PDB file of C-alpha atoms and ligand atoms in Angstrom:
ATOM      1  CA  MET A 182     -11.512  10.789  11.317  1.00 92.00           C
ATOM      2  CA  LEU A 183      -8.037   9.793  10.217  1.00 96.00           C
ATOM      3  CA  TYR A 184      -7.772   7.798   7.006  1.00 95.00           C
ATOM      4  CA  LEU A 185      -4.751   6.055   5.608  1.00 97.00           C
ATOM      5  CA  ILE A 186      -5.087   5.620   1.871  1.00 97.00           C
ATOM      6  CA  LYS A 187      -2.639   3.382   0.081  1.00 97.00           C
ATOM      7  CA  PHE A 188      -2.572   3.201  -3.674  1.00 95.00           C
ATOM      8  CA  GLY A 189      -0.656   0.800  -5.842  1.00 94.00           C
ATOM      9  CA  GLY A 190       1.484   1.747  -8.813  1.00 91.00           C
ATOM     10  CA  ASN A 191      -1.019   0.117 -11.153  1.00 90.00           C
ATOM     11  CA  ALA A 192      -3.943   2.162  -9.763  1.00 91.00           C
ATOM     12  CA  ILE A 193      -2.271   5.449 -10.772  1.00 91.00           C
ATOM     13  CA  ASP A 194      -0.476   4.522 -14.022  1.00 89.00           C
ATOM     14  CA  ASP A 195      -3.058   6.600 -15.799  1.00 91.00           C
ATOM     15  CA  GLU A 196      -2.821  10.317 -14.983  1.00 93.00           C
ATOM     16  CA  ARG A 197      -6.611  10.619 -14.957  1.00 93.00           C
ATOM     17  CA  ASP A 198      -6.945   7.927 -12.273  1.00 93.00           C
ATOM     18  CA  LEU A 199      -4.322   9.678 -10.154  1.00 95.00           C
ATOM     19  CA  ARG A 200      -6.143  13.012 -10.507  1.00 96.00           C
ATOM     20  CA  LYS A 201      -9.451  11.417  -9.606  1.00 94.00           C
ATOM     21  CA  ILE A 202      -8.079   9.843  -6.426  1.00 94.00           C
ATOM     22  CA  CYS A 203      -6.325  13.087  -5.437  1.00 96.00           C
ATOM     23  CA  ASP A 204      -9.548  14.998  -5.991  1.00 96.00           C
ATOM     24  CA  GLU A 205     -11.362  12.609  -3.674  1.00 94.00           C
ATOM     25  CA  VAL A 206      -8.631  13.212  -1.092  1.00 96.00           C
ATOM     26  CA  ARG A 207      -9.298  16.937  -1.483  1.00 97.00           C
ATOM     27  CA  GLN A 208     -12.996  16.342  -0.771  1.00 95.00           C
ATOM     28  CA  MET A 209     -12.191  14.225   2.277  1.00 94.00           C
ATOM     29  CA  LYS A 210      -9.976  17.013   3.615  1.00 96.00           C
ATOM     30  CA  GLU A 211     -12.709  19.557   2.912  1.00 95.00           C
ATOM     31  CA  SER A 212     -15.217  17.512   4.875  1.00 93.00           C
ATOM     32  CA  GLY A 213     -12.875  17.664   7.865  1.00 95.00           C
ATOM     33  CA  SER A 214     -11.006  14.365   7.734  1.00 95.00           C
ATOM     34  CA  ASP A 215      -7.253  13.903   8.015  1.00 97.00           C
ATOM     35  CA  VAL A 216      -5.540  11.806   5.357  1.00 98.00           C
ATOM     36  CA  ILE A 217      -2.162  10.083   5.108  1.00 98.00           C
ATOM     37  CA  LEU A 218      -1.159   8.700   1.697  1.00 98.00           C
ATOM     38  CA  VAL A 219       1.228   5.809   1.055  1.00 98.00           C
ATOM     39  CA  HIS A 220       1.924   4.666  -2.506  1.00 98.00           C
ATOM     40  CA  GLY A 221       3.640   1.794  -4.259  1.00 97.00           C
ATOM     41  CA  GLY A 222       5.145   1.585  -7.724  1.00 95.00           C
ATOM     42  CA  GLY A 223       5.082  -2.081  -8.710  1.00 90.00           C
ATOM     43  CA  PRO A 224       4.791  -2.108 -12.517  1.00 93.00           C
ATOM     44  CA  ALA A 225       7.044   0.953 -13.029  1.00 96.00           C
ATOM     45  CA  ILE A 226       9.764  -0.548 -10.788  1.00 97.00           C
ATOM     46  CA  SER A 227       9.664  -3.849 -12.704  1.00 96.00           C
ATOM     47  CA  ALA A 228       9.863  -1.996 -16.050  1.00 97.00           C
ATOM     48  CA  GLU A 229      12.832   0.124 -14.916  1.00 97.00           C
ATOM     49  CA  MET A 230      14.615  -2.952 -13.522  1.00 97.00           C
ATOM     50  CA  GLU A 231      14.278  -4.716 -16.861  1.00 97.00           C
ATOM     51  CA  LYS A 232      15.645  -1.664 -18.676  1.00 97.00           C
ATOM     52  CA  ALA A 233      18.656  -1.776 -16.347  1.00 96.00           C
ATOM     53  CA  GLY A 234      19.184  -5.465 -17.126  1.00 97.00           C
ATOM     54  CA  LEU A 235      17.879  -6.658 -13.721  1.00 97.00           C
ATOM     55  CA  LYS A 236      15.388  -9.474 -13.364  1.00 96.00           C
ATOM     56  CA  PRO A 237      12.303  -8.597 -11.286  1.00 96.00           C
ATOM     57  CA  GLU A 238      11.482 -11.434  -8.889  1.00 95.00           C
ATOM     58  CA  LYS A 239       8.766 -11.633  -6.252  1.00 95.00           C
ATOM     59  CA  ILE A 240       8.263 -14.189  -3.497  1.00 94.00           C
ATOM     60  CA  ASN A 241       4.776 -14.355  -1.956  1.00 90.00           C
ATOM     61  CA  GLY A 242       4.075 -11.019  -3.628  1.00 92.00           C
ATOM     62  CA  VAL A 243       7.138  -9.265  -2.142  1.00 94.00           C
ATOM     63  CA  ARG A 244       9.971  -8.033  -4.384  1.00 95.00           C
ATOM     64  CA  VAL A 245      13.396  -9.632  -3.876  1.00 97.00           C
ATOM     65  CA  THR A 246      15.765  -6.647  -3.684  1.00 97.00           C
ATOM     66  CA  ASP A 247      19.550  -6.407  -4.086  1.00 97.00           C
ATOM     67  CA  SER A 248      21.457  -3.113  -3.932  1.00 97.00           C
ATOM     68  CA  ALA A 249      21.019  -2.409  -7.666  1.00 97.00           C
ATOM     69  CA  GLY A 250      17.282  -3.168  -7.366  1.00 97.00           C
ATOM     70  CA  LEU A 251      17.038  -0.891  -4.351  1.00 98.00           C
ATOM     71  CA  GLU A 252      18.546   2.004  -6.334  1.00 98.00           C
ATOM     72  CA  VAL A 253      15.948   1.492  -9.067  1.00 98.00           C
ATOM     73  CA  ALA A 254      13.035   1.179  -6.603  1.00 98.00           C
ATOM     74  CA  ALA A 255      14.107   4.312  -4.695  1.00 98.00           C
ATOM     75  CA  LYS A 256      14.438   6.344  -7.895  1.00 98.00           C
ATOM     76  CA  VAL A 257      11.116   5.201  -9.398  1.00 98.00           C
ATOM     77  CA  LEU A 258       9.209   5.650  -6.123  1.00 98.00           C
ATOM     78  CA  GLY A 259      10.742   9.106  -5.608  1.00 98.00           C
ATOM     79  CA  ASP A 260       9.603  10.106  -9.103  1.00 98.00           C
ATOM     80  CA  ILE A 261       6.069   8.804  -8.483  1.00 98.00           C
ATOM     81  CA  ASN A 262       6.023  10.674  -5.168  1.00 98.00           C
ATOM     82  CA  LYS A 263       6.790  13.908  -7.028  1.00 98.00           C
ATOM     83  CA  ARG A 264       4.001  13.159  -9.530  1.00 97.00           C
ATOM     84  CA  VAL A 265       1.499  12.688  -6.679  1.00 98.00           C
ATOM     85  CA  THR A 266       2.528  15.826  -4.795  1.00 98.00           C
ATOM     86  CA  ASP A 267       2.400  17.854  -8.036  1.00 98.00           C
ATOM     87  CA  VAL A 268      -1.192  16.749  -8.648  1.00 98.00           C
ATOM     88  CA  LEU A 269      -2.162  17.537  -5.025  1.00 98.00           C
ATOM     89  CA  ASP A 270      -0.493  20.961  -5.368  1.00 98.00           C
ATOM     90  CA  SER A 271      -2.514  21.636  -8.513  1.00 98.00           C
ATOM     91  CA  LEU A 272      -5.674  20.899  -6.507  1.00 98.00           C
ATOM     92  CA  ASN A 273      -4.524  23.171  -3.662  1.00 98.00           C
ATOM     93  CA  VAL A 274      -4.216  20.274  -1.217  1.00 98.00           C
ATOM     94  CA  THR A 275      -1.315  21.141   1.083  1.00 98.00           C
ATOM     95  CA  ASN A 276       0.962  18.148   1.370  1.00 98.00           C
ATOM     96  CA  GLN A 277       4.414  16.899   2.241  1.00 98.00           C
ATOM     97  CA  GLY A 278       6.111  14.259   0.092  1.00 98.00           C
ATOM     98  CA  MET A 279       8.684  12.075   1.861  1.00 98.00           C
ATOM     99  CA  ALA A 280      10.458   8.736   1.956  1.00 98.00           C
ATOM    100  CA  ALA A 281       9.459   6.370   4.757  1.00 98.00           C
ATOM    101  CA  TYR A 282      12.957   6.600   6.263  1.00 98.00           C
ATOM    102  CA  SER A 283      12.011  10.181   7.272  1.00 98.00           C
ATOM    103  CA  CYS A 284       9.156   9.009   9.497  1.00 98.00           C
ATOM    104  CA  THR A 285       9.749   5.322  10.378  1.00 98.00           C
ATOM    105  CA  VAL A 286      12.446   2.920  11.542  1.00 98.00           C
ATOM    106  CA  CYS A 287      12.460  -0.404   9.710  1.00 98.00           C
ATOM    107  CA  ARG A 288      14.222  -3.730  10.121  1.00 98.00           C
ATOM    108  CA  LYS A 289      15.290  -6.299   7.614  1.00 98.00           C
ATOM    109  CA  VAL A 290      12.821  -9.176   7.205  1.00 97.00           C
ATOM    110  CA  GLN A 291      13.857 -12.716   8.090  1.00 96.00           C
ATOM    111  CA  PRO A 292      14.270 -15.214   5.227  1.00 95.00           C
ATOM    112  CA  VAL A 293      10.899 -16.752   4.288  1.00 91.00           C
ATOM    113  CA  LYS A 294       9.997 -20.433   3.882  1.00 91.00           C
ATOM    114  CA  ILE A 295       9.119 -21.408   0.328  1.00 89.00           C
ATOM    115  CA  ILE A 296       8.295 -24.688  -1.366  1.00 85.00           C
ATOM    116  CA  GLU A 297      10.428 -25.418  -4.433  1.00 83.00           C
ATOM    117  CA  ASN A 298      10.316 -28.724  -6.328  1.00 86.00           C
ATOM    118  CA  ASN A 299       8.263 -30.121  -3.449  1.00 88.00           C
ATOM    119  CA  LYS A 300      11.006 -29.204  -0.985  1.00 91.00           C
ATOM    120  CA  GLU A 301      10.892 -26.514   1.658  1.00 92.00           C
ATOM    121  CA  ARG A 302      13.763 -24.021   1.716  1.00 92.00           C
ATOM    122  CA  LEU A 303      14.500 -20.579   3.178  1.00 94.00           C
ATOM    123  CA  ALA A 304      14.637 -17.708   0.682  1.00 94.00           C
ATOM    124  CA  ASP A 305      16.463 -14.482   1.520  1.00 96.00           C
ATOM    125  CA  LEU A 306      14.557 -11.453   0.193  1.00 97.00           C
ATOM    126  CA  GLY A 307      17.653  -9.216   0.435  1.00 97.00           C
ATOM    127  CA  LEU A 308      17.238  -5.528   1.256  1.00 98.00           C
ATOM    128  CA  VAL A 309      13.567  -5.865   2.197  1.00 98.00           C
ATOM    129  CA  GLY A 310      12.204  -4.334   5.362  1.00 98.00           C
ATOM    130  CA  GLU A 311       9.212  -4.208   7.664  1.00 96.00           C
ATOM    131  CA  VAL A 312       8.126  -1.405   9.985  1.00 97.00           C
ATOM    132  CA  GLU A 313       9.631  -1.438  13.468  1.00 97.00           C
ATOM    133  CA  SER A 314       8.491   1.977  14.725  1.00 97.00           C
ATOM    134  CA  VAL A 315       6.852   5.121  13.441  1.00 98.00           C
ATOM    135  CA  ASP A 316       7.773   8.703  14.242  1.00 98.00           C
ATOM    136  CA  THR A 317       4.191   9.605  15.094  1.00 98.00           C
ATOM    137  CA  LYS A 318       5.215  13.080  16.324  1.00 98.00           C
ATOM    138  CA  THR A 319       6.460  14.120  12.902  1.00 97.00           C
ATOM    139  CA  LEU A 320       3.338  12.812  11.170  1.00 98.00           C
ATOM    140  CA  LYS A 321       0.965  14.357  13.759  1.00 98.00           C
ATOM    141  CA  LYS A 322       2.705  17.683  13.353  1.00 98.00           C
ATOM    142  CA  LEU A 323       2.130  17.587   9.589  1.00 98.00           C
ATOM    143  CA  LEU A 324      -1.548  16.676  10.130  1.00 98.00           C
ATOM    144  CA  ASP A 325      -1.901  19.517  12.656  1.00 98.00           C
ATOM    145  CA  GLN A 326      -0.574  21.864  10.004  1.00 98.00           C
ATOM    146  CA  GLY A 327      -3.376  20.653   7.723  1.00 97.00           C
ATOM    147  CA  LYS A 328      -0.979  18.778   5.450  1.00 98.00           C
ATOM    148  CA  VAL A 329      -1.391  15.398   3.756  1.00 98.00           C
ATOM    149  CA  PRO A 330       1.804  13.349   4.250  1.00 98.00           C
ATOM    150  CA  VAL A 331       2.603  11.491   0.978  1.00 98.00           C
ATOM    151  CA  ILE A 332       4.933   8.612   1.803  1.00 98.00           C
ATOM    152  CA  TYR A 333       6.871   6.222  -0.439  1.00 98.00           C
ATOM    153  CA  PRO A 334       8.006   2.931   1.101  1.00 98.00           C
ATOM    154  CA  ILE A 335      11.787   3.148   1.138  1.00 98.00           C
ATOM    155  CA  GLY A 336      12.737   2.746   4.804  1.00 98.00           C
ATOM    156  CA  SER A 337      15.986   2.355   6.683  1.00 98.00           C
ATOM    157  CA  ASP A 338      17.232   0.447   9.719  1.00 98.00           C
ATOM    158  CA  GLY A 339      19.645   3.258  10.478  1.00 97.00           C
ATOM    159  CA  LYS A 340      22.451   1.509   8.618  1.00 97.00           C
ATOM    160  CA  GLU A 341      21.051   0.817   5.166  1.00 97.00           C
ATOM    161  CA  ARG A 342      17.995   1.622   3.109  1.00 98.00           C
ATOM    162  CA  LEU A 343      15.353  -1.096   2.805  1.00 98.00           C
ATOM    163  CA  ASN A 344      12.624  -1.696   0.244  1.00 98.00           C
ATOM    164  CA  VAL A 345       9.282  -2.212   2.002  1.00 98.00           C
ATOM    165  CA  ASN A 346       6.132  -3.540   0.329  1.00 97.00           C
ATOM    166  CA  ALA A 347       3.802  -0.531   0.153  1.00 97.00           C
ATOM    167  CA  ASP A 348       0.901  -2.374   1.815  1.00 96.00           C
ATOM    168  CA  THR A 349       3.170  -3.484   4.666  1.00 96.00           C
ATOM    169  CA  MET A 350       4.345   0.110   5.121  1.00 97.00           C
ATOM    170  CA  ALA A 351       0.763   1.404   5.014  1.00 97.00           C
ATOM    171  CA  ALA A 352      -0.368  -1.027   7.723  1.00 96.00           C
ATOM    172  CA  GLY A 353       2.598  -0.172   9.970  1.00 96.00           C
ATOM    173  CA  ILE A 354       1.818   3.531   9.755  1.00 97.00           C
ATOM    174  CA  ALA A 355      -1.962   3.032  10.078  1.00 96.00           C
ATOM    175  CA  ALA A 356      -1.430   0.983  13.250  1.00 94.00           C
ATOM    176  CA  ALA A 357       0.981   3.421  14.903  1.00 96.00           C
ATOM    177  CA  MET A 358      -1.120   6.460  13.995  1.00 96.00           C
ATOM    178  CA  LYS A 359      -4.322   4.702  15.161  1.00 94.00           C
ATOM    179  CA  CYS A 360      -6.040   5.436  11.854  1.00 94.00           C
ATOM    180  CA  ASP A 361      -9.806   4.922  11.859  1.00 92.00           C
ATOM    181  CA  GLU A 362      -9.789   3.346   8.404  1.00 91.00           C
ATOM    182  CA  MET A 363      -7.218   2.039   5.973  1.00 94.00           C
ATOM    183  CA  ILE A 364      -8.205   1.927   2.318  1.00 94.00           C
ATOM    184  CA  ALA A 365      -6.052   0.053  -0.185  1.00 95.00           C
ATOM    185  CA  VAL A 366      -6.688   1.283  -3.727  1.00 95.00           C
ATOM    186  CA  THR A 367      -5.578  -1.339  -6.233  1.00 94.00           C
ATOM    187  CA  ASP A 368      -6.393  -2.560  -9.770  1.00 92.00           C
ATOM    188  CA  VAL A 369      -8.949  -5.194  -8.775  1.00 94.00           C
ATOM    189  CA  PRO A 370     -12.375  -4.606  -7.134  1.00 92.00           C
ATOM    190  CA  GLY A 371     -11.305  -6.384  -3.922  1.00 93.00           C
ATOM    191  CA  VAL A 372     -10.437  -9.940  -2.939  1.00 96.00           C
ATOM    192  CA  LEU A 373     -11.794 -12.133  -5.731  1.00 97.00           C
ATOM    193  CA  LYS A 374     -12.925 -15.734  -5.544  1.00 97.00           C
ATOM    194  CA  ASP A 375     -11.748 -16.112  -9.140  1.00 96.00           C
ATOM    195  CA  VAL A 376      -9.038 -13.596 -10.180  1.00 95.00           C
ATOM    196  CA  SER A 377     -10.302 -13.650 -13.770  1.00 95.00           C
ATOM    197  CA  ASP A 378     -13.858 -12.728 -12.739  1.00 95.00           C
ATOM    198  CA  PRO A 379     -14.191  -9.155 -11.384  1.00 92.00           C
ATOM    199  CA  SER A 380     -17.773  -9.854 -10.274  1.00 92.00           C
ATOM    200  CA  SER A 381     -16.636 -12.583  -7.845  1.00 95.00           C
ATOM    201  CA  VAL A 382     -15.625 -10.085  -5.136  1.00 94.00           C
ATOM    202  CA  TYR A 383     -16.007 -11.007  -1.460  1.00 95.00           C
ATOM    203  CA  PRO A 384     -17.787  -7.992   0.084  1.00 92.00           C
ATOM    204  CA  ARG A 385     -16.744  -8.994   3.603  1.00 91.00           C
ATOM    205  CA  LEU A 386     -14.056 -11.298   5.024  1.00 93.00           C
ATOM    206  CA  THR A 387     -12.952 -12.108   8.557  1.00 92.00           C
ATOM    207  CA  VAL A 388      -9.302 -12.540   9.492  1.00 91.00           C
ATOM    208  CA  ASN A 389      -9.824 -16.341   9.728  1.00 93.00           C
ATOM    209  CA  GLU A 390     -11.423 -16.499   6.290  1.00 96.00           C
ATOM    210  CA  VAL A 391      -8.481 -14.534   4.865  1.00 95.00           C
ATOM    211  CA  HIS A 392      -6.048 -17.117   6.271  1.00 93.00           C
ATOM    212  CA  SER A 393      -7.882 -20.041   4.723  1.00 96.00           C
ATOM    213  CA  LEU A 394      -8.026 -18.264   1.336  1.00 97.00           C
ATOM    214  CA  ILE A 395      -4.218 -17.903   1.443  1.00 94.00           C
ATOM    215  CA  GLU A 396      -3.862 -21.580   2.431  1.00 93.00           C
ATOM    216  CA  ASP A 397      -6.024 -22.832  -0.430  1.00 95.00           C
ATOM    217  CA  GLY A 398      -4.297 -20.568  -2.974  1.00 94.00           C
ATOM    218  CA  THR A 399      -7.305 -18.329  -3.765  1.00 96.00           C
ATOM    219  CA  ILE A 400      -5.258 -15.351  -2.572  1.00 96.00           C
ATOM    220  CA  SER A 401      -1.837 -15.187  -4.234  1.00 94.00           C
ATOM    221  CA  GLY A 402       0.875 -12.767  -5.447  1.00 93.00           C
ATOM    222  CA  GLY A 403       0.558  -9.115  -4.435  1.00 94.00           C
ATOM    223  CA  MET A 404      -2.760  -9.860  -2.730  1.00 95.00           C
ATOM    224  CA  ILE A 405      -0.884 -11.774   0.022  1.00 94.00           C
ATOM    225  CA  PRO A 406       1.014  -8.810   1.555  1.00 93.00           C
ATOM    226  CA  LYS A 407      -2.116  -6.711   0.995  1.00 94.00           C
ATOM    227  CA  VAL A 408      -4.468  -8.906   3.013  1.00 95.00           C
ATOM    228  CA  GLU A 409      -1.755  -9.444   5.638  1.00 93.00           C
ATOM    229  CA  ALA A 410      -1.410  -5.667   5.904  1.00 93.00           C
ATOM    230  CA  CYS A 411      -5.194  -5.349   6.281  1.00 93.00           C
ATOM    231  CA  VAL A 412      -5.230  -7.984   9.014  1.00 93.00           C
ATOM    232  CA  ASN A 413      -2.446  -6.160  10.893  1.00 92.00           C
ATOM    233  CA  ALA A 414      -4.262  -2.835  10.646  1.00 92.00           C
ATOM    234  CA  VAL A 415      -7.510  -4.396  11.938  1.00 91.00           C
ATOM    235  CA  ARG A 416      -5.671  -6.055  14.830  1.00 91.00           C
ATOM    236  CA  ALA A 417      -4.078  -2.703  15.677  1.00 88.00           C
ATOM    237  CA  GLY A 418      -7.541  -1.190  16.075  1.00 84.00           C
ATOM    238  CA  ALA A 419      -8.519   0.231  12.690  1.00 86.00           C
ATOM    239  CA  ARG A 420     -12.318   0.275  12.612  1.00 80.00           C
ATOM    240  CA  ALA A 421     -12.463  -0.815   9.005  1.00 82.00           C
ATOM    241  CA  VAL A 422     -10.020  -1.874   6.348  1.00 90.00           C
ATOM    242  CA  ARG A 423     -11.076  -1.947   2.743  1.00 91.00           C
ATOM    243  CA  MET A 424      -9.797  -2.737  -0.701  1.00 91.00           C
ATOM    244  CA  VAL A 425     -11.201  -0.852  -3.655  1.00 92.00           C
ATOM    245  CA  ASN A 426     -10.559  -0.591  -7.393  1.00 92.00           C
ATOM    246  CA  GLY A 427      -8.809   2.634  -8.449  1.00 90.00           C
ATOM    247  CA  LYS A 428     -10.044   2.159 -12.013  1.00 88.00           C
ATOM    248  CA  ASP A 429     -13.666   2.436 -10.919  1.00 85.00           C
ATOM    249  CA  SER A 430     -15.107   5.505 -12.651  1.00 81.00           C
ATOM    250  CA  ASN A 431     -17.407   6.233  -9.724  1.00 80.00           C
ATOM    251  CA  LYS A 432     -16.282   7.743  -6.467  1.00 81.00           C
ATOM    252  CA  ILE A 433     -14.312   5.241  -4.423  1.00 82.00           C
ATOM    253  CA  LEU A 434     -13.123   7.033  -1.316  1.00 81.00           C
ATOM    254  CA  ILE A 435     -15.945   9.401  -0.495  1.00 72.00           C
ATOM    255  CA  ASP A 436     -18.521   6.612  -0.629  1.00 65.00           C
ATOM    256  CA  ILE A 437     -16.612   4.913   2.144  1.00 64.00           C
ATOM    257  CA  THR A 438     -16.863   7.943   4.416  1.00 60.00           C
ATOM    258  CA  ASP A 439     -20.590   8.000   3.666  1.00 60.00           C
ATOM    259  CA  GLY A 440     -20.850   4.435   4.925  1.00 61.00           C
ATOM    260  CA  ASN A 441     -21.550   2.930   1.497  1.00 64.00           C
ATOM    261  CA  GLY A 442     -18.103   1.605   0.703  1.00 68.00           C
ATOM    262  CA  LYS A 443     -17.389  -0.719  -2.183  1.00 80.00           C
ATOM    263  CA  GLY A 444     -14.849  -3.505  -2.466  1.00 89.00           C
ATOM    264  CA  THR A 445     -13.828  -5.954   0.259  1.00 93.00           C
ATOM    265  CA  VAL A 446     -14.060  -5.064   3.942  1.00 91.00           C
ATOM    266  CA  ILE A 447     -11.885  -7.099   6.328  1.00 91.00           C
ATOM    267  CA  THR A 448     -12.917  -7.424   9.957  1.00 87.00           C
ATOM    268  CA  GLU A 449     -11.598  -9.342  12.996  1.00 85.00           C
TER     269      GLU A 449
HETATM  270  N1  ATP B  82      -7.836 -13.589  -4.841  1.00 78.58           N
HETATM  271  C1  ATP B  82      -7.372 -12.483  -5.429  1.00 78.58           C
HETATM  272  N2  ATP B  82      -8.211 -11.433  -5.592  1.00 78.58           N
HETATM  273  C2  ATP B  82      -7.780 -10.295  -6.175  1.00 78.58           C
HETATM  274  N3  ATP B  82      -6.515 -10.103  -6.640  1.00 78.58           N
HETATM  275  C3  ATP B  82      -5.631 -11.113  -6.502  1.00 78.58           C
HETATM  276  C4  ATP B  82      -6.019 -12.343  -5.881  1.00 78.58           C
HETATM  277  N4  ATP B  82      -4.930 -13.152  -5.877  1.00 78.58           N
HETATM  278  C5  ATP B  82      -3.936 -12.483  -6.475  1.00 78.58           C
HETATM  279  N5  ATP B  82      -4.321 -11.247  -6.841  1.00 78.58           N
HETATM  280  C6  ATP B  82      -3.466 -10.271  -7.539  1.00 78.58           C
HETATM  281  O1  ATP B  82      -3.061  -9.226  -6.657  1.00 78.58           O
HETATM  282  C7  ATP B  82      -2.864  -8.038  -7.449  1.00 78.58           C
HETATM  283  C8  ATP B  82      -2.804  -6.796  -6.588  1.00 78.58           C
HETATM  284  O2  ATP B  82      -1.553  -6.713  -5.922  1.00 78.58           O
HETATM  285  P1  ATP B  82      -0.297  -5.929  -6.560  1.00 78.58           P
HETATM  286  O3  ATP B  82       0.830  -6.008  -5.589  1.00 78.58           O
HETATM  287  O4  ATP B  82      -0.043  -6.399  -7.940  1.00 78.58           O
HETATM  288  O5  ATP B  82      -0.821  -4.420  -6.698  1.00 78.58           O
HETATM  289  P2  ATP B  82      -0.801  -3.209  -5.653  1.00 78.58           P
HETATM  290  O6  ATP B  82      -0.365  -3.715  -4.311  1.00 78.58           O
HETATM  291  O7  ATP B  82      -2.117  -2.542  -5.738  1.00 78.58           O
HETATM  292  O8  ATP B  82       0.292  -2.217  -6.226  1.00 78.58           O
HETATM  293  P3  ATP B  82       1.825  -1.979  -5.699  1.00 78.58           P
HETATM  294  O9  ATP B  82       2.392  -3.360  -5.504  1.00 78.58           O
HETATM  295  O10 ATP B  82       2.426  -1.177  -6.809  1.00 78.58           O
HETATM  296  O11 ATP B  82       1.731  -1.207  -4.421  1.00 78.58           O
HETATM  297  C9  ATP B  82      -4.039  -8.092  -8.402  1.00 78.58           C
HETATM  298  O12 ATP B  82      -3.806  -7.322  -9.567  1.00 78.58           O
HETATM  299  C10 ATP B  82      -4.180  -9.589  -8.710  1.00 78.58           C
HETATM  300  O13 ATP B  82      -3.487  -9.931  -9.878  1.00 78.58           O
HETATM  301 MG1   MG B  83       1.545  -4.781  -4.057  1.00 78.58          MG
END
C-alpha cells in the first residue's frame, strides 16, 4: 500500500504532535507500507510575513503571493521540512527532505473569480502554482530505497518558483503516484457541519455533496482547497481520501490502515 500523508502547519505546531505523527509513519513503514509526506506551514508563514511587514491575504483559502511573500514561504517551509526530517531521523525512519520543484513541474494558476461588493471580478493570486506533472521516477526510486520523501510545496514552472497550497500539491502527487490512500491531517476532526462544533463531523461525503457544501458556504477558507484536493485524488483513482485531526491523542493514521479510520472520508 502506498499512502500519501499531508499535514498542515497547524497540526504540527506542537513538537509532541509532530513526533506522534512521525511515530505513526514509522509504524506504517514497519508494517510494510510506503509513505510519502507533504506538509504545509500556514500559521508560521502568516506570522513570519507579519514580522516582515507583509500582509497575509488568502482568497478561497489560497495564499496570495508576491515575490517577498514567496521568499518568506520558501524559508519557513524549508525550516519546517528540516524539523520534520530531524524527527524522522531520531526515530530511525530513513527519509529524504525536498522542495516540490525537485520532483514536480508546476504552472501558474489563472486568476480566480471572486465576488466583491456584490460584483464579480478576477483576482490574480500572484506567484501561486498548481501541479502540472510529477517526476514519478525520482519518487519511486526513493520509495524503492525504503525512504520516506518529505516534500514542501514550493514548486517551479522552470522559470520562477511558485507557492502551491499544500493540499493541492499533495493531491497532484497522490494522483501521479497512484497512491492507494491520501490522508490530510489538519486541526479539525474532518469536514464540519458547524465549524464551531467539533462533534458535527460528516463521516462520509460524496464528491457531489462536497460541491453543494462549498456552494452553500458550509465549507470555507482552507477547507476549500483541501476538499478540492481530496476530490481530485479520488477522481485520479485513490481508493480512499480522508481528513483527520492531528491533535487527536489517539492513533490517527494506523487506525486507517486497520480499516477503522476516523474523520471524514470522501468518495466518488
Ligand atoms: N466546514 C468546515 N469544516 C471544517 N473546517 C473548516 C470548514 N470550513 C472552513 N474550515 C476551516 O479550514 C481550516 C483547515 O484548513 P487550513 O488551510 O487552515 O489548515 P491546513 O490545510 O490543515 O494547514 P496548512 O494550510 O498549513 O497546510 C480549519 O481550521 C477550519 O477553520
Ligand atoms: Mg491549508
